[in-house]
Short mmCIF file of C-alpha atoms and ligand atoms in Angstrom, two decimals:
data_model
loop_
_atom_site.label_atom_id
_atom_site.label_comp_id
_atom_site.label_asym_id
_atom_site.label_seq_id
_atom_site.Cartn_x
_atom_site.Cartn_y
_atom_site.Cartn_z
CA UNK A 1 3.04 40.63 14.85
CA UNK A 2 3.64 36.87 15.05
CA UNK A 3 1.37 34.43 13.01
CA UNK A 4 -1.07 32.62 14.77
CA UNK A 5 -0.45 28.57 13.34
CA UNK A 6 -2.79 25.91 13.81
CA UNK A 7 -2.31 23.48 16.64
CA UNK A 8 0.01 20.89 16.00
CA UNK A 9 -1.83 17.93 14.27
CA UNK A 10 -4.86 19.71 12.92
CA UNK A 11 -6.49 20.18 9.99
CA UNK A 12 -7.68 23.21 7.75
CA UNK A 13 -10.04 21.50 5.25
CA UNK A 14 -10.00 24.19 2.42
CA UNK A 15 -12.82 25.55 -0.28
CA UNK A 16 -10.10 23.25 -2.77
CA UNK A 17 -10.53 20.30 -0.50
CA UNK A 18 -14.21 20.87 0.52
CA UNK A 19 -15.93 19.21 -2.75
CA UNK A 20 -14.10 15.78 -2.34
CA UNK A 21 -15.59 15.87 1.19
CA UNK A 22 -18.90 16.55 0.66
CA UNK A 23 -18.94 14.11 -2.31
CA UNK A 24 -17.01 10.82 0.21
CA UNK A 25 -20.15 12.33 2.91
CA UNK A 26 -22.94 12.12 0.56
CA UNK A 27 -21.78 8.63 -0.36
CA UNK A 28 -21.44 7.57 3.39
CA UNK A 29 -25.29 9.03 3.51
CA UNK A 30 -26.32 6.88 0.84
CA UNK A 31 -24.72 3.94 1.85
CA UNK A 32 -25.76 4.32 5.16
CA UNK A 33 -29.19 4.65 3.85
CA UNK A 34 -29.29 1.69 1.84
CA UNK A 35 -28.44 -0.44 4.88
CA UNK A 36 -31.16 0.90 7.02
CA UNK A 37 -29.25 2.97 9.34
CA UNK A 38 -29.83 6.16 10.80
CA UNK A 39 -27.55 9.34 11.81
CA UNK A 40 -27.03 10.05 15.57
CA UNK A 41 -25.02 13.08 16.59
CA UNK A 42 -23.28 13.09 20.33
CA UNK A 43 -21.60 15.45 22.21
CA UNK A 44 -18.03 16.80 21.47
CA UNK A 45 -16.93 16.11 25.09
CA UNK A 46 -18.18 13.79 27.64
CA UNK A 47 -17.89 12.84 31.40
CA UNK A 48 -14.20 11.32 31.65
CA UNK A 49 -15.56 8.63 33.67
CA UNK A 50 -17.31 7.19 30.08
CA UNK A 51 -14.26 6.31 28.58
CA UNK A 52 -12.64 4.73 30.96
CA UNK A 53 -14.91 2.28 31.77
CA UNK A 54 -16.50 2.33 28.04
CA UNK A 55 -13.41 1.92 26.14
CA UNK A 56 -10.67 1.22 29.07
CA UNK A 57 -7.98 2.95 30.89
CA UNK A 58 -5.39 0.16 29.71
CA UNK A 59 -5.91 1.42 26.18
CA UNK A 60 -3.63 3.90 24.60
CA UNK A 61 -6.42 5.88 23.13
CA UNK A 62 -7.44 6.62 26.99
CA UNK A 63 -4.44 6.06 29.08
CA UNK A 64 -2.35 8.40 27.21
CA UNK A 65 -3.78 9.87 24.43
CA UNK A 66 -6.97 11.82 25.78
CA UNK A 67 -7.74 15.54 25.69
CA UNK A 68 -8.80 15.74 29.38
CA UNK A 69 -9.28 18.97 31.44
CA UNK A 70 -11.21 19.62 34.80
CA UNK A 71 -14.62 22.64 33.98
CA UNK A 72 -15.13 24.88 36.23
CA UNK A 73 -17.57 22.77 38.74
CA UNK A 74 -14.58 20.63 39.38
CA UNK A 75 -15.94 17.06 37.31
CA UNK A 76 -13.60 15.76 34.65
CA UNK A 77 -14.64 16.21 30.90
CA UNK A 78 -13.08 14.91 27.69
CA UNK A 79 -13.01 15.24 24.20
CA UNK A 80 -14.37 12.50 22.49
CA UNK A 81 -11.26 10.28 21.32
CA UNK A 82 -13.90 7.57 19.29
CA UNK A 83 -17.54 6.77 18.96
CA UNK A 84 -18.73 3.70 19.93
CA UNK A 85 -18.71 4.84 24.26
CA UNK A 86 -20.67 7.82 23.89
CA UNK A 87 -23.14 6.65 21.18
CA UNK A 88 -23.47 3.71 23.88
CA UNK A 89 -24.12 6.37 26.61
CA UNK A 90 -27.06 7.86 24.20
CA UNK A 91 -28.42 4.69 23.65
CA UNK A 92 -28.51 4.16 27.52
CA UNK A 93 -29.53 7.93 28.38
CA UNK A 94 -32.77 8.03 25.64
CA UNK A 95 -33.69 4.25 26.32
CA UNK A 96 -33.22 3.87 22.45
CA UNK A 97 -33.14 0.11 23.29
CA UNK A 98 -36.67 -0.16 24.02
CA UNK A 99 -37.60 0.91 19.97
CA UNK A 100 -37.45 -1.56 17.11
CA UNK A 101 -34.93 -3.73 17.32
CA UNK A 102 -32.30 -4.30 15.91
CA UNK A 103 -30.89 -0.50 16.16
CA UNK A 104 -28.52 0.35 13.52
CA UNK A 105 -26.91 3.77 13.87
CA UNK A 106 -24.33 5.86 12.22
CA UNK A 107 -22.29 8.90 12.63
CA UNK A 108 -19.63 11.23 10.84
CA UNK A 109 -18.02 12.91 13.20
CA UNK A 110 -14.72 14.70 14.32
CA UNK A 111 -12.70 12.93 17.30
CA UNK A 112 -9.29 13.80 19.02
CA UNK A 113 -6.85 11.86 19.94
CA UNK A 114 -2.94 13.48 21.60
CA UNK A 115 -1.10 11.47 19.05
CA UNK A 116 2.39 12.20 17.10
CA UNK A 117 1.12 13.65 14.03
CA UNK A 118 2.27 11.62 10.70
CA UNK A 119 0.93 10.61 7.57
CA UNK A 120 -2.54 9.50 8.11
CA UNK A 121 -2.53 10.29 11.48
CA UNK A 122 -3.57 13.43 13.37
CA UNK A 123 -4.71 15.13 16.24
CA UNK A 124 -8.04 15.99 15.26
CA UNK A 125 -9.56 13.37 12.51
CA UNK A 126 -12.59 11.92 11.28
CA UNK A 127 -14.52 8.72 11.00
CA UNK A 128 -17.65 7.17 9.43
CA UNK A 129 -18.60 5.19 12.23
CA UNK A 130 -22.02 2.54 12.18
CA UNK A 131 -23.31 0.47 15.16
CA UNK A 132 -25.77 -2.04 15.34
CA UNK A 133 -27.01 -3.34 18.63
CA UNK A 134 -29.39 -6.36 19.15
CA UNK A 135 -28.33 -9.01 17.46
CA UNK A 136 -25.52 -11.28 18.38
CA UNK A 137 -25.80 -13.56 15.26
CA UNK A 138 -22.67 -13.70 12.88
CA UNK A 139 -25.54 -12.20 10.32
CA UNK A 140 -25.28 -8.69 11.83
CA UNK A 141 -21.77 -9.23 11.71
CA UNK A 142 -22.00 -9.76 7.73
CA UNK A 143 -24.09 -6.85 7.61
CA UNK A 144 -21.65 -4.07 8.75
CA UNK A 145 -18.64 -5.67 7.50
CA UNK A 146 -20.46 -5.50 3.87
CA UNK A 147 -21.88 -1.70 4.56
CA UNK A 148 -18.03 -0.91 4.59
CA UNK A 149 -17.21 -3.21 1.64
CA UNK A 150 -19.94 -1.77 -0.51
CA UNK A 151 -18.94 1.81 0.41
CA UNK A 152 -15.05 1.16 -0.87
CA UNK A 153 -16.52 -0.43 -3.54
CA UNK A 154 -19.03 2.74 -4.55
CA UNK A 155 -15.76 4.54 -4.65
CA UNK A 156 -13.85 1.81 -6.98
CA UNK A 157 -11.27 1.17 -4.85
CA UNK A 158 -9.33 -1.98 -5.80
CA UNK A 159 -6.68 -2.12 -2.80
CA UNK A 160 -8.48 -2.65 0.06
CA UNK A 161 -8.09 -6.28 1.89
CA UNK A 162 -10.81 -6.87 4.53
CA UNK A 163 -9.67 -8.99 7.50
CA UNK A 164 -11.08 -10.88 9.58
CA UNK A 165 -10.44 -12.53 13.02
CA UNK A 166 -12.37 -13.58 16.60
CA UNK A 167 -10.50 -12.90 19.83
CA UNK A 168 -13.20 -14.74 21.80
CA UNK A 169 -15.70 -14.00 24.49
CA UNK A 170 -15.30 -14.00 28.26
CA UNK A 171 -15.81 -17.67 28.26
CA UNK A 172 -12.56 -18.42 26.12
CA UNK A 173 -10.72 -15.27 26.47
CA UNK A 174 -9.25 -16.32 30.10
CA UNK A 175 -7.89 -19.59 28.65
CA UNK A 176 -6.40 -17.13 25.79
CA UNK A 177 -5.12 -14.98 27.83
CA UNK A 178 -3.35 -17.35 30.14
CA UNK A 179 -1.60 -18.93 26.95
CA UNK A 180 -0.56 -15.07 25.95
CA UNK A 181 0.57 -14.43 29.71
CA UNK A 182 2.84 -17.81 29.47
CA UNK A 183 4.32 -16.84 26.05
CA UNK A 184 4.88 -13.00 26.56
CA UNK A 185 6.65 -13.84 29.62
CA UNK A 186 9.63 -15.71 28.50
CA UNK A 187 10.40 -12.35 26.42
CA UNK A 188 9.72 -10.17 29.76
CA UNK A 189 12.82 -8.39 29.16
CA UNK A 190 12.83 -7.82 25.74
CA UNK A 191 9.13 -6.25 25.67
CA UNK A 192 9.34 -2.33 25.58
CA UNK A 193 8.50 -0.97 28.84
CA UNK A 194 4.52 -0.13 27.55
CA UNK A 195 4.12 -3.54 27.10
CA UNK A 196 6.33 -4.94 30.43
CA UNK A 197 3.43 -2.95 32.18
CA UNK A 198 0.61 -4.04 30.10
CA UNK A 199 1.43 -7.83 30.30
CA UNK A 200 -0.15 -8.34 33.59
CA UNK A 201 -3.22 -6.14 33.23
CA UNK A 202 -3.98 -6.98 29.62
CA UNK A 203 -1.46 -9.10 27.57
CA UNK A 204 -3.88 -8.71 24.20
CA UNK A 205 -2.53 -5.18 23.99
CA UNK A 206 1.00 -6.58 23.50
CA UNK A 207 -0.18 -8.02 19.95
CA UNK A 208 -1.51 -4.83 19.24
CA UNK A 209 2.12 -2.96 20.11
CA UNK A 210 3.36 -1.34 16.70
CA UNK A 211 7.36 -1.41 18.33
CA UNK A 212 9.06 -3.62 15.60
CA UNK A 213 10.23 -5.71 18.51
CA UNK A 214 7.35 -6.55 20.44
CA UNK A 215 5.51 -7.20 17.01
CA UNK A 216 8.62 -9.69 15.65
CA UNK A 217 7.99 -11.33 19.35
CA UNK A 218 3.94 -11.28 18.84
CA UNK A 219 4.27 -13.05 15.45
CA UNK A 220 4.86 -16.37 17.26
CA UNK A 221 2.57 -15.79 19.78
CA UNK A 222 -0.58 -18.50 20.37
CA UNK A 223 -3.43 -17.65 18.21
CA UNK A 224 -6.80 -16.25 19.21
CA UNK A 225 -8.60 -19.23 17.20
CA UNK A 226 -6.66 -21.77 18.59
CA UNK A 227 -8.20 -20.89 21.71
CA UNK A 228 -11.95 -20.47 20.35
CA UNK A 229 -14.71 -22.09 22.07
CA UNK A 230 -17.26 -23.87 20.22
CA UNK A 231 -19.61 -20.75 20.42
CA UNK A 232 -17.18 -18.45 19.25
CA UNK A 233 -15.80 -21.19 16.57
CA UNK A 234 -19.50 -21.66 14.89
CA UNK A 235 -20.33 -18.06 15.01
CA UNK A 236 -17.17 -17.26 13.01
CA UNK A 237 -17.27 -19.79 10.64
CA UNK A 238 -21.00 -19.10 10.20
CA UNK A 239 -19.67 -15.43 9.55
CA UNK A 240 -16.99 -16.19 7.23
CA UNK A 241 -19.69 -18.53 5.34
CA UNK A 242 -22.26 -15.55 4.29
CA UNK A 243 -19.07 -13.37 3.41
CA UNK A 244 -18.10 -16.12 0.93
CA UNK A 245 -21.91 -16.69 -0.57
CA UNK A 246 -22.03 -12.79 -0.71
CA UNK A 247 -18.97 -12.87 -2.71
CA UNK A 248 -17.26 -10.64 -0.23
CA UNK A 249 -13.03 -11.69 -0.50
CA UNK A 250 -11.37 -11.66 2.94
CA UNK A 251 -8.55 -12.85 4.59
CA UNK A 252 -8.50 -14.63 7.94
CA UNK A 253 -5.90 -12.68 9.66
CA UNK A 254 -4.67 -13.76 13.84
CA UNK A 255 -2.73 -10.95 13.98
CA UNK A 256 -5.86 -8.61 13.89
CA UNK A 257 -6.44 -7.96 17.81
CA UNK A 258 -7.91 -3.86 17.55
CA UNK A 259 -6.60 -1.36 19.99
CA UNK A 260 -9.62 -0.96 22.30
CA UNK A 261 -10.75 -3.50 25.41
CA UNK A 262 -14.27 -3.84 24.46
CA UNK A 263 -13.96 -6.18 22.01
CA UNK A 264 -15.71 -9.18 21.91
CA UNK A 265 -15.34 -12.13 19.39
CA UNK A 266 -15.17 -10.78 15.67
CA UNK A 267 -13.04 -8.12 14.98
CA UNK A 268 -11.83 -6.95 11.71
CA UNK A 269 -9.55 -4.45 9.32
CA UNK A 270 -9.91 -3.42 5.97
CA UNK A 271 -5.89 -2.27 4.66
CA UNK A 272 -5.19 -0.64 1.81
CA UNK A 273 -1.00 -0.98 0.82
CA UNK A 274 -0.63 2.25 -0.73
CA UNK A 275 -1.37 4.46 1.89
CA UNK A 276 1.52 4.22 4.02
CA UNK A 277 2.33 2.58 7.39
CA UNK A 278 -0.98 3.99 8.76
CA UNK A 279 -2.80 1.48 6.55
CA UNK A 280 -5.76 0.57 8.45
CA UNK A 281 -8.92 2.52 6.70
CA UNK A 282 -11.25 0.81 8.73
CA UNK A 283 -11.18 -1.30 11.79
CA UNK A 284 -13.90 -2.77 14.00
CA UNK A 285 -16.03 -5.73 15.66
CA UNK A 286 -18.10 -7.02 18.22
CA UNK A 287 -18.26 -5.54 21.61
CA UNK A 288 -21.54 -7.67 23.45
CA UNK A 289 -19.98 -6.45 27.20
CA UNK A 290 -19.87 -2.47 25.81
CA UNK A 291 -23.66 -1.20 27.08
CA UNK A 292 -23.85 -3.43 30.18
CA UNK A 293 -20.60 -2.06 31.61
CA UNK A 294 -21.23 1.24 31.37
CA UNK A 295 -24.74 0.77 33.47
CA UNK A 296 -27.42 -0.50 30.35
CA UNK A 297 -29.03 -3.47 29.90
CA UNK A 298 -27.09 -6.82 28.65
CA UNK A 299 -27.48 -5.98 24.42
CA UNK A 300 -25.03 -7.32 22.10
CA UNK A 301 -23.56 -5.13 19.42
CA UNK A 302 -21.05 -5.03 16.30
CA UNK A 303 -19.78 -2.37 14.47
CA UNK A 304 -17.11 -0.20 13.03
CA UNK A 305 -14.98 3.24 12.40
CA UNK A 306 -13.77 3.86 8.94
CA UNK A 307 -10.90 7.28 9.20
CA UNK A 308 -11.88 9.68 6.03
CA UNK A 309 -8.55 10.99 5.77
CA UNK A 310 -7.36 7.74 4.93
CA UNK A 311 -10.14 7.01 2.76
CA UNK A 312 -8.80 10.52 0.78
CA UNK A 313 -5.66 9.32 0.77
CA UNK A 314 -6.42 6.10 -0.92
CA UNK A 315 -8.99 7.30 -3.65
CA UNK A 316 -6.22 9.76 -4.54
CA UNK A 317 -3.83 6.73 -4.26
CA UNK A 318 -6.04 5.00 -6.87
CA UNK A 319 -6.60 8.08 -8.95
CA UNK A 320 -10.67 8.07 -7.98
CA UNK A 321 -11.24 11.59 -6.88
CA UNK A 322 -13.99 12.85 -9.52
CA UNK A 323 -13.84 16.50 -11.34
CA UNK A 324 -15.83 18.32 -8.47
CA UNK A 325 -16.88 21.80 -10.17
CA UNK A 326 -18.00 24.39 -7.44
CA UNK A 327 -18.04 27.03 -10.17
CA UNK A 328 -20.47 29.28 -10.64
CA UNK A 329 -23.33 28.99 -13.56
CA UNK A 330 -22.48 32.65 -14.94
CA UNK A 331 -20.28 35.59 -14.34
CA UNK A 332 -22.44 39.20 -15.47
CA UNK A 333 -19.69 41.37 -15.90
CA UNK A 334 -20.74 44.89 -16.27
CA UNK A 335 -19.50 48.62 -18.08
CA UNK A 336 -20.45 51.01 -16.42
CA UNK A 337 -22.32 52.29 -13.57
CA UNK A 338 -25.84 51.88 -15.29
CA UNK A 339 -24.52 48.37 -16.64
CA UNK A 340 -23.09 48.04 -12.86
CA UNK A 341 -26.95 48.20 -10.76
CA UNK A 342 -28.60 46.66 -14.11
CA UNK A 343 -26.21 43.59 -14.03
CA UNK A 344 -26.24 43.47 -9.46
CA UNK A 345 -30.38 43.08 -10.26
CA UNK A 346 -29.87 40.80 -12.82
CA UNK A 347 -27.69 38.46 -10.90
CA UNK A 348 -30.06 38.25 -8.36
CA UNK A 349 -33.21 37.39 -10.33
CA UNK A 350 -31.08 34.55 -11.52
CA UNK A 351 -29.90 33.38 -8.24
CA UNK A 352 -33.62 33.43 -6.80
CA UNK A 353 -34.35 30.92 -9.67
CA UNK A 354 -32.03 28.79 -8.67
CA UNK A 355 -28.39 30.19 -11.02
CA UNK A 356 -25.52 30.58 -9.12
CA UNK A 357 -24.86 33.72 -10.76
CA UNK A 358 -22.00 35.90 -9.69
CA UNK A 359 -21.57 39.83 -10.57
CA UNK A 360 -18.75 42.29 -9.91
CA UNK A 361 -18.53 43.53 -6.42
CA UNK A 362 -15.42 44.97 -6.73
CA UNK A 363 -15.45 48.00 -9.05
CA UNK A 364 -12.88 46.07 -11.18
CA UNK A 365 -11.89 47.24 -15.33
CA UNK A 366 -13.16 44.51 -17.80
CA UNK A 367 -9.99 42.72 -18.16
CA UNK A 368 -9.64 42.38 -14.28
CA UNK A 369 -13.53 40.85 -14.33
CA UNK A 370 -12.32 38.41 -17.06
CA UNK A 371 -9.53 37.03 -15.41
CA UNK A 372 -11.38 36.61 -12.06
CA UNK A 373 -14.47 34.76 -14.29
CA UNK A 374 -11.50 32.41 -15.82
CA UNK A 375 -9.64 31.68 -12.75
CA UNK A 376 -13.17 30.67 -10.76
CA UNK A 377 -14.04 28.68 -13.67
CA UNK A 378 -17.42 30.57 -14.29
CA UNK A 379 -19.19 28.43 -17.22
CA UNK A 380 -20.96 31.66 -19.05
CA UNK A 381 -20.11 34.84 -19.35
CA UNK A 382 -22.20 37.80 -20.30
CA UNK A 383 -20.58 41.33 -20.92
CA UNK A 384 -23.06 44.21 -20.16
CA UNK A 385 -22.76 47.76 -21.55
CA UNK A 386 -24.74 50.74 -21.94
CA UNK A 387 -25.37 49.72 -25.64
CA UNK A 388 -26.13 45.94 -24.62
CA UNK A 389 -29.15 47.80 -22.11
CA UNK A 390 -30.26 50.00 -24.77
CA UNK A 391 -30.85 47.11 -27.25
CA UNK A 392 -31.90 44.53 -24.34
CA UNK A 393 -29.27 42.24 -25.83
CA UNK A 394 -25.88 40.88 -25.23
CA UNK A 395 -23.62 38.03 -26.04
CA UNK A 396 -23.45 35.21 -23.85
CA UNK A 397 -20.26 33.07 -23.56
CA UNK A 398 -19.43 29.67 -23.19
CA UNK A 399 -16.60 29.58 -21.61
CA UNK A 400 -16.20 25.74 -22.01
CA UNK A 401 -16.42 25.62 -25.46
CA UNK A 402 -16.10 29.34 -26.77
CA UNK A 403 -19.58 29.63 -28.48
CA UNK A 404 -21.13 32.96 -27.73
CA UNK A 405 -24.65 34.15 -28.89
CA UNK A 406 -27.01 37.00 -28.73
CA UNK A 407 -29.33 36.83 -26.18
CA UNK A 408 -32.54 38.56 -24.71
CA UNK A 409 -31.64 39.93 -21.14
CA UNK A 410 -34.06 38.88 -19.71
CA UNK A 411 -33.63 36.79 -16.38
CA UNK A 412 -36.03 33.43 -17.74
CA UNK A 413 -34.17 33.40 -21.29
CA UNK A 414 -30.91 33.68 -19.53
CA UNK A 415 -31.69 31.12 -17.52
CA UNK A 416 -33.00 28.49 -19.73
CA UNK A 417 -30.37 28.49 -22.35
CA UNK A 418 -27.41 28.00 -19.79
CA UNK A 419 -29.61 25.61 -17.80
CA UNK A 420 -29.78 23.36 -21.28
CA UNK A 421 -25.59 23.68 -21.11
CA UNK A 422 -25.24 23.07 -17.57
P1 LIG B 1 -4.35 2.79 14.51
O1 LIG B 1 -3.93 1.40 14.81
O2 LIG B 1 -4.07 3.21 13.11
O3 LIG B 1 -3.90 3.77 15.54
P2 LIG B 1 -6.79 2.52 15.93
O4 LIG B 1 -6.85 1.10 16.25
O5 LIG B 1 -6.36 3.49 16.95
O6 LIG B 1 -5.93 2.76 14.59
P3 LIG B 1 -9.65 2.93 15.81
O7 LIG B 1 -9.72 3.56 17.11
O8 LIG B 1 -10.23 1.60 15.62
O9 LIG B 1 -8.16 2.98 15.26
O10 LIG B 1 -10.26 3.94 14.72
C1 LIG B 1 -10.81 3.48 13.49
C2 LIG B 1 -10.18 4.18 12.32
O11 LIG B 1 -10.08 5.58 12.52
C3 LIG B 1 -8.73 3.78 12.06
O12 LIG B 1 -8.67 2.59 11.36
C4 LIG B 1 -8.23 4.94 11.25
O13 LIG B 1 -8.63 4.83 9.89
C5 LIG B 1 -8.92 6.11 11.89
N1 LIG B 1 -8.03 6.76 12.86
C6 LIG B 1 -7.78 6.39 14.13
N2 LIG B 1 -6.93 7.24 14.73
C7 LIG B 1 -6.63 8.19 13.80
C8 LIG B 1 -5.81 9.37 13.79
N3 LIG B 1 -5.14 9.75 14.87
N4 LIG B 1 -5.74 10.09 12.65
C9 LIG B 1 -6.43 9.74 11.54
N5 LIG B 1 -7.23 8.65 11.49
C10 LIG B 1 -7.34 7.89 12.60
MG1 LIG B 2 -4.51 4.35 17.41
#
């Protein structure tokens, strides 16, 4: 019968893989928690009609990369391609705006995206993603920017570059735009048609194209701060001021633009070089319009989405994955029938005081236990025979170091001279 694969651009995150996981969530957690902000969990799929006008239809991510499909009662569902719409929409929905202000959220969760699968890119991926609504002062700005800094920096990464940019608020942005329009369209024939058809609706999305054309032709292109209004121009040098006195290193960086259209003044990227042409770990910003346009009240908000196979990628990159041991504490291995119920009891009296004790399960010879103990990485080892039960003693092995002694068996004094190695 034919295999059944995985769909194309998925990912089976094995038992090998799972303890670097948990370890990069646990750290998110803390993190998270030493900044003040709190999980939130949304729906896998939402109303269609959120992302398009929450992150917009010009966008790649919804225009052409979206898991859409029509349920049964006819409406128009999709699977959540990022975070930032539908943790908006919960915000909205549960009047979360009316509690203490400012809100600061976070969430670690799976999105999908119909994009040609490559190194550091996938179908199905995941992102540590924070947002903080109610302020719109380049302080909240600071703070998420230096949530993600401290996180890579937990971690000991050494390769990451944050940068930073502003591409102006709907006061400057037309002026910006109209100086893009000019510029892009003395190359009209040279864009690639994605960007011939973006140019008109949204010419911000051609500095964002990654065709080695368009971006040679965006490299000249006028520059978001060039355009800046005086708001815009204070709050970013008021943000690039407390990064500075927080000894936080950045570089100011036009080309930074981000893929989505509800951005709104800052924006930024951390990039790490090793990792490949999918560099970006990290990428977010501003987006003040977000909650009003999708029926809330007027709230700013700044935030970001950091990918975590990316983040793998670069701790191994860097050499920083720590020896994760999911081993067990012991491995009973009996003779025997007798030594066979005496050891299944014994293993569990351990395990309900807290041992992760395993015991044969299997019916397996001696030698066949001993090789499964060794190739799980079991840290003791005790070897129970008729004889051992007779004299209520047998000879407990440490497999890290090859000491063995006599001991009592006897569930407490088994478990207090391995909990002293362990
Ligand atoms: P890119 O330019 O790399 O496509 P993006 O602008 O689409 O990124 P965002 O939507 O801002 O990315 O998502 C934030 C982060 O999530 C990215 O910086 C990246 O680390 C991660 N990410 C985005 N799309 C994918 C994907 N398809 N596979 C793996 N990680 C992804
Ligand atoms: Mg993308």
């Amino acid at each position: 019968m034919n295999k059944i694969q995985k769909p194309k651009g998925t990912l089976d995150i094995l038992p090998s893989d799972i303890g670097l996981w948990q370890y990069i969530e646990g750290e998110v957690r803390n993190i998270a928690k030493i900044y003040g902000f709190s999980e939130i969990r949304m729906p896998t799929f939402e109303s269609t009609e959120l992302f398009c006008r929450g992150v917009g239809d010009t966008t790649d991510v919804v225009g052409k990369e979206m898991y859409t499909f029509i349920d049964k009662d006819g409406s128009s569902l999709s699977l959540r391609p990022e975070g930032t719409a539908g943790v908006a929409r919960s915000v909205i929905e549960n009047g979360l705006y009316a509690g203490a202000m400012p809100l600061k959220l976070f969430y670690l969760s799976n999105f999908f995206r119909r994009e040609k699968p490559q190194a550091g890119r996938s179908r199905e991926f995941w992102q540590f993603g924070t947002e903080l609504y109610g302020s719109n002062m380049p302080e909240a700005d600071a703070q998420v920017i230096m949530l993600a800094d401290s996180l890579f920096k937990r971690f000991g990464l050494k390769n990451v570059t944050l940068r930073i940019n502003s591409i102006g608020c709907p006061e400057c942005r037309p002026s910006y735009r109209k100086a893009l329009l000019d510029y892009f369209s003395q190359y009209e024939s040279e864009l690639c048609p994605t960007c011939r058809e973006r140019l008109q609706k949204n010419p911000l999305r051609v500095l964002d194209c990654k065709s080695p054309i368009c971006s040679g032709i965006a490299d000249k292109a006028p520059k978001t701060l060039e355009h800046l209004c005086n708001g815009c121009e204070e709050h970013f040098e008021k943000l690039k001021k407390l990064l500075d006195d927080c000894g936080v290193e950045y570089i100011v960086d036009p080309s930074i633009v981000r893929g989505l259209d509800y951005y709104t003044g800052t924006v930024f990227e951390f990039t790490v070089d090793t990792i490949g042409a999918q560099s970006t770990v990290c990428g977010g910003g501003r987006y003040d319009g977000l909650l009003s346009s999708i029926g809330g009240p007027e709230m700013p908000a700044v935030g970001f989405g950091m990918g975590i196979t990316r983040l793998i990628q670069a701790l191994k990159d860097e050499d920083l994955v720590p020896n994760l041991e999911s081993s067990s504490d012991i491995y009973i291995a009996p003779l025997g029938e007798n030594a066979s119920s005496f050891a299944f009891s014994l293993a569990q009296k351990l395990r309900n005081m807290g041992i992760s004790a395993e015991t044969d399960i299997c019916g397996r010879s001696l030698k066949a236990q001993m090789k499964y103990a060794d190739k799980t990485g079991a840290k003791f080892v005790l070897v129970i025979g008729d004889n051992e039960i007779a004299e209520n003693e047998a000879e407990l092995r440490n497999m890290r170091n090859g000491e063995r002694a006599k001991i009592c068996l006897n569930a407490e004094t088994i478990m207090t001279s391995i909990k002293t190695e362990v």
